[in-house]
Short mmCIF file of C-alpha atoms and ligand atoms in Angstrom, two decimals:
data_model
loop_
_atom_site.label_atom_id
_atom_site.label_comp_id
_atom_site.label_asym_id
_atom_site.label_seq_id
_atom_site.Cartn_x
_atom_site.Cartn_y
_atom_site.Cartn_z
CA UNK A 1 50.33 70.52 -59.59
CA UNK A 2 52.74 67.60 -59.53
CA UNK A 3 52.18 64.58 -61.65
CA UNK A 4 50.74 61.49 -60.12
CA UNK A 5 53.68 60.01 -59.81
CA UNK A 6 55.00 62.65 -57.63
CA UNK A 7 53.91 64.79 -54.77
CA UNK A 8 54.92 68.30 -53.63
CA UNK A 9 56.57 68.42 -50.12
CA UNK A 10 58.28 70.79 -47.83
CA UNK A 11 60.51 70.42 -45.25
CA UNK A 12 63.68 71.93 -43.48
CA UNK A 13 67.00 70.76 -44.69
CA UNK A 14 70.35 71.67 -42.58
CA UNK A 15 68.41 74.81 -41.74
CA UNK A 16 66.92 75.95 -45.15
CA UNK A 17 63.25 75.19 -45.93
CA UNK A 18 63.25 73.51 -49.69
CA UNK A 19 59.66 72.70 -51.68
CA UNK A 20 60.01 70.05 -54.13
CA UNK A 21 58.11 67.40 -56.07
CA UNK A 22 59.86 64.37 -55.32
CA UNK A 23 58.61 60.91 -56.96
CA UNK A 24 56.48 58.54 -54.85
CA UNK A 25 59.11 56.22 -54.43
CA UNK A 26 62.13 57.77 -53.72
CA UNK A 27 63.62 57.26 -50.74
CA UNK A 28 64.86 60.22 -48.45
CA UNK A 29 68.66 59.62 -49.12
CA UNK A 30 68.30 59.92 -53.00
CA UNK A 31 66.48 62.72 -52.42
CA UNK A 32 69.30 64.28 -49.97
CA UNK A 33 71.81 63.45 -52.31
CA UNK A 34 70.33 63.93 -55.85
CA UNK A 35 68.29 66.72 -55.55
CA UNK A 36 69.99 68.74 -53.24
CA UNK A 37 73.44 67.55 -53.36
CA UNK A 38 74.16 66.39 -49.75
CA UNK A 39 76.50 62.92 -50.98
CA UNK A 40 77.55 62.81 -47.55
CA UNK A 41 74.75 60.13 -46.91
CA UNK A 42 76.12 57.61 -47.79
CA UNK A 43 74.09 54.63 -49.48
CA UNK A 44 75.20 50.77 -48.70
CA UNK A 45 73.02 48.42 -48.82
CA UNK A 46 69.66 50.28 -49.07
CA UNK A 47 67.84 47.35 -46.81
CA UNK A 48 68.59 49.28 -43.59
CA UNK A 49 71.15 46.96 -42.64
CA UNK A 50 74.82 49.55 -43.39
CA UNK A 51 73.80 52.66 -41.06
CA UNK A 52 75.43 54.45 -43.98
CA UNK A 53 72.57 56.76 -44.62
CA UNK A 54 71.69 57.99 -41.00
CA UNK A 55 70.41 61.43 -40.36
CA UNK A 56 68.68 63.06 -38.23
CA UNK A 57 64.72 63.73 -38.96
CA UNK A 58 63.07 65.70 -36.29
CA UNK A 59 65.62 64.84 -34.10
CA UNK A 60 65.85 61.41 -33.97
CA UNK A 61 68.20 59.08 -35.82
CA UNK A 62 67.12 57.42 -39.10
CA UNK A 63 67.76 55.37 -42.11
CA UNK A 64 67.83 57.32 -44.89
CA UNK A 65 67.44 54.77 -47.17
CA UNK A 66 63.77 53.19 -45.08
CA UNK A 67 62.33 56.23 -45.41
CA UNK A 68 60.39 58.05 -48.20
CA UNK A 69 61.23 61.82 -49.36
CA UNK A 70 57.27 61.87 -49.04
CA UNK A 71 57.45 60.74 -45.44
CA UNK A 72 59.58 63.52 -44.80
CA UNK A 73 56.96 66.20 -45.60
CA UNK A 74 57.03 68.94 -42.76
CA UNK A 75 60.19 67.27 -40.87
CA UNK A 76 63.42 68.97 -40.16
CA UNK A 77 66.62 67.27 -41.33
CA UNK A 78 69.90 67.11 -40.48
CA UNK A 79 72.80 65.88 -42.81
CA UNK A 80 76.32 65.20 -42.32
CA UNK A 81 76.90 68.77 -43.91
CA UNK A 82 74.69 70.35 -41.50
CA UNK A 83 75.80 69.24 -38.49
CA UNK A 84 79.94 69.78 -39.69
CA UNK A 85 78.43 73.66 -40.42
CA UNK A 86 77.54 73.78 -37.16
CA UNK A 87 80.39 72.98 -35.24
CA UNK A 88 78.48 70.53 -33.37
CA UNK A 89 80.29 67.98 -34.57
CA UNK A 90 84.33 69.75 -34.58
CA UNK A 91 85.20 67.64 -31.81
CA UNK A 92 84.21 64.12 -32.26
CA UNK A 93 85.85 64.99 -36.24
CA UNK A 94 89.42 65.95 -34.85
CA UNK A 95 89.03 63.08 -32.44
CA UNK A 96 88.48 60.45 -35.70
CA UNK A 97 91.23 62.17 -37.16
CA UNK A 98 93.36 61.84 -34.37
CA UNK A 99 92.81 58.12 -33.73
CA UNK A 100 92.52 57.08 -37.30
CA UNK A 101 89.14 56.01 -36.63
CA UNK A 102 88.45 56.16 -40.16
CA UNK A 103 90.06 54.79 -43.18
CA UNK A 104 87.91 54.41 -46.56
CA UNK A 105 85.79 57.00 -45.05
CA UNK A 106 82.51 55.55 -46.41
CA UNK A 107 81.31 55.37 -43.07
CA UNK A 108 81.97 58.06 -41.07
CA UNK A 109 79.55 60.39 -41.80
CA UNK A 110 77.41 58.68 -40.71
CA UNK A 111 79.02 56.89 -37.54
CA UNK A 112 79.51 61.01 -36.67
CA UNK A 113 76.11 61.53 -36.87
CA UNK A 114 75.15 58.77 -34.86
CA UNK A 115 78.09 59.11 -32.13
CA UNK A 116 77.31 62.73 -31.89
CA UNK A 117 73.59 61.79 -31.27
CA UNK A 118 74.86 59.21 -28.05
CA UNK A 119 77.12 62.06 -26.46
CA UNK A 120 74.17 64.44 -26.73
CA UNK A 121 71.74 61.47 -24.93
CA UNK A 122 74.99 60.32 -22.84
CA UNK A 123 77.63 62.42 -22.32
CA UNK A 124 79.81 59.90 -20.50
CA UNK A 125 79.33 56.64 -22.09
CA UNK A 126 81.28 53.49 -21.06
CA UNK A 127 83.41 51.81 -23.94
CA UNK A 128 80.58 49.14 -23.63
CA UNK A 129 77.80 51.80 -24.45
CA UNK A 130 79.74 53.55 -27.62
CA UNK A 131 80.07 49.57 -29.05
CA UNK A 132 76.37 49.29 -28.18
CA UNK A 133 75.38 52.09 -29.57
CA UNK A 134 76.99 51.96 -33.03
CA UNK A 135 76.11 48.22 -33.36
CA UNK A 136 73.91 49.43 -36.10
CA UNK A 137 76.49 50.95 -38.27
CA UNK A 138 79.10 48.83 -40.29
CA UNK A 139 82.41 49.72 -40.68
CA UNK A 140 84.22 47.08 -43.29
CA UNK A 141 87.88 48.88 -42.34
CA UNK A 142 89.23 49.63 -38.91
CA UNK A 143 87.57 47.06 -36.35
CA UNK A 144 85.83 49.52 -34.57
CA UNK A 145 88.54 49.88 -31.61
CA UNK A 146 89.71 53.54 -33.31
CA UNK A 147 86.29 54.34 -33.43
CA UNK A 148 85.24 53.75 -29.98
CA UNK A 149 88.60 54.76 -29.04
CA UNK A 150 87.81 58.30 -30.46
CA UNK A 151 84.30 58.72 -28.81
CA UNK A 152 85.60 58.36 -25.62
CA UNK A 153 88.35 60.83 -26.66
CA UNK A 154 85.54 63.42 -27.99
CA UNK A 155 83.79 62.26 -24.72
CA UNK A 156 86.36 63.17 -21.63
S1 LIG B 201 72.04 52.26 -46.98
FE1 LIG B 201 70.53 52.59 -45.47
S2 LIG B 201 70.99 51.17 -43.91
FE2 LIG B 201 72.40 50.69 -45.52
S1 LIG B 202 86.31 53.51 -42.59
FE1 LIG B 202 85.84 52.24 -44.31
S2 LIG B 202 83.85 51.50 -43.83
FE2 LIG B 202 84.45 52.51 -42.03
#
């Protein structure tokens, strides 16, 4: 049995089902990134504010950082990594690279994640939609025109 502080869970990661006793209090993106080594969420500002640790939890997009590893018991998530081992999201990638939509990096992950999630909803968005739609990611680098720019590309 796991200590108090600390409760067993099990869910599916990127496709693998992992049991662990994570502590009470630790958010899903530590436990991503510290216990199974997935630093491609990306922590910010760990209010919820950044977007920088989205993923996917049963399918819908989330802050990794507003959610518990606890609340996570039984879910499927998706990482960064998962979703680049996939393919799913090959073209939207080349389609950064291509209009230098990214230029620190910190985050694209991330705004992949969550762009790949719009196409999939929308696969025709207007320029408006794609600004709409990321409004909940930050990007302190390229002024968002590459990156808009690059989901319409990954879009036509
Ligand atoms: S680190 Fe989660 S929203 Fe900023
Ligand atoms: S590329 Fe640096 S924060 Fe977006």
């Amino acid at each position: 049995m796991p200590p108090d502080t600390h409760r067993r869970i099990t869910l599916t990661v990127n496709g693998e089902r992992v049991t662990a006793d994570v502590p009470v209090r630790q958010h899903l993106a530590d436990y991503l990134r510290q216990s199974l080594g997935l630093t491609g969420t990306h922590l910010g500002c760990e209010h919820g504010s950044c977007g920088a640790c989205t993923v996917l939890v049963d399918g819908q997009l989330a802050r990794g950082c507003l959610m518990l590893a606890v609340q996570a018991d039984g879910a499927v998530v998706e990482s960064i990594e998962g979703a680049a081992a996939s393919g799913r999201i090959a073209r939207l990638s080349s389609a950064f690279h291509r209009r230098n939509a990214l230029q620190c990096g910190f985050c694209t992950p991330a705004m992949l994640l969550t762009a790949a999630e719009l196409l999939r909803v929308n696969p025709n968005p207007t320029r408006d939609e794609v600004r709409d739609w990321i409004s909940g990611n930050f990007c302190r680098c390229t002024g968002y025109q590459a990156i808009v720019d690059a989901v319409m590309e990954a879009a036509s």
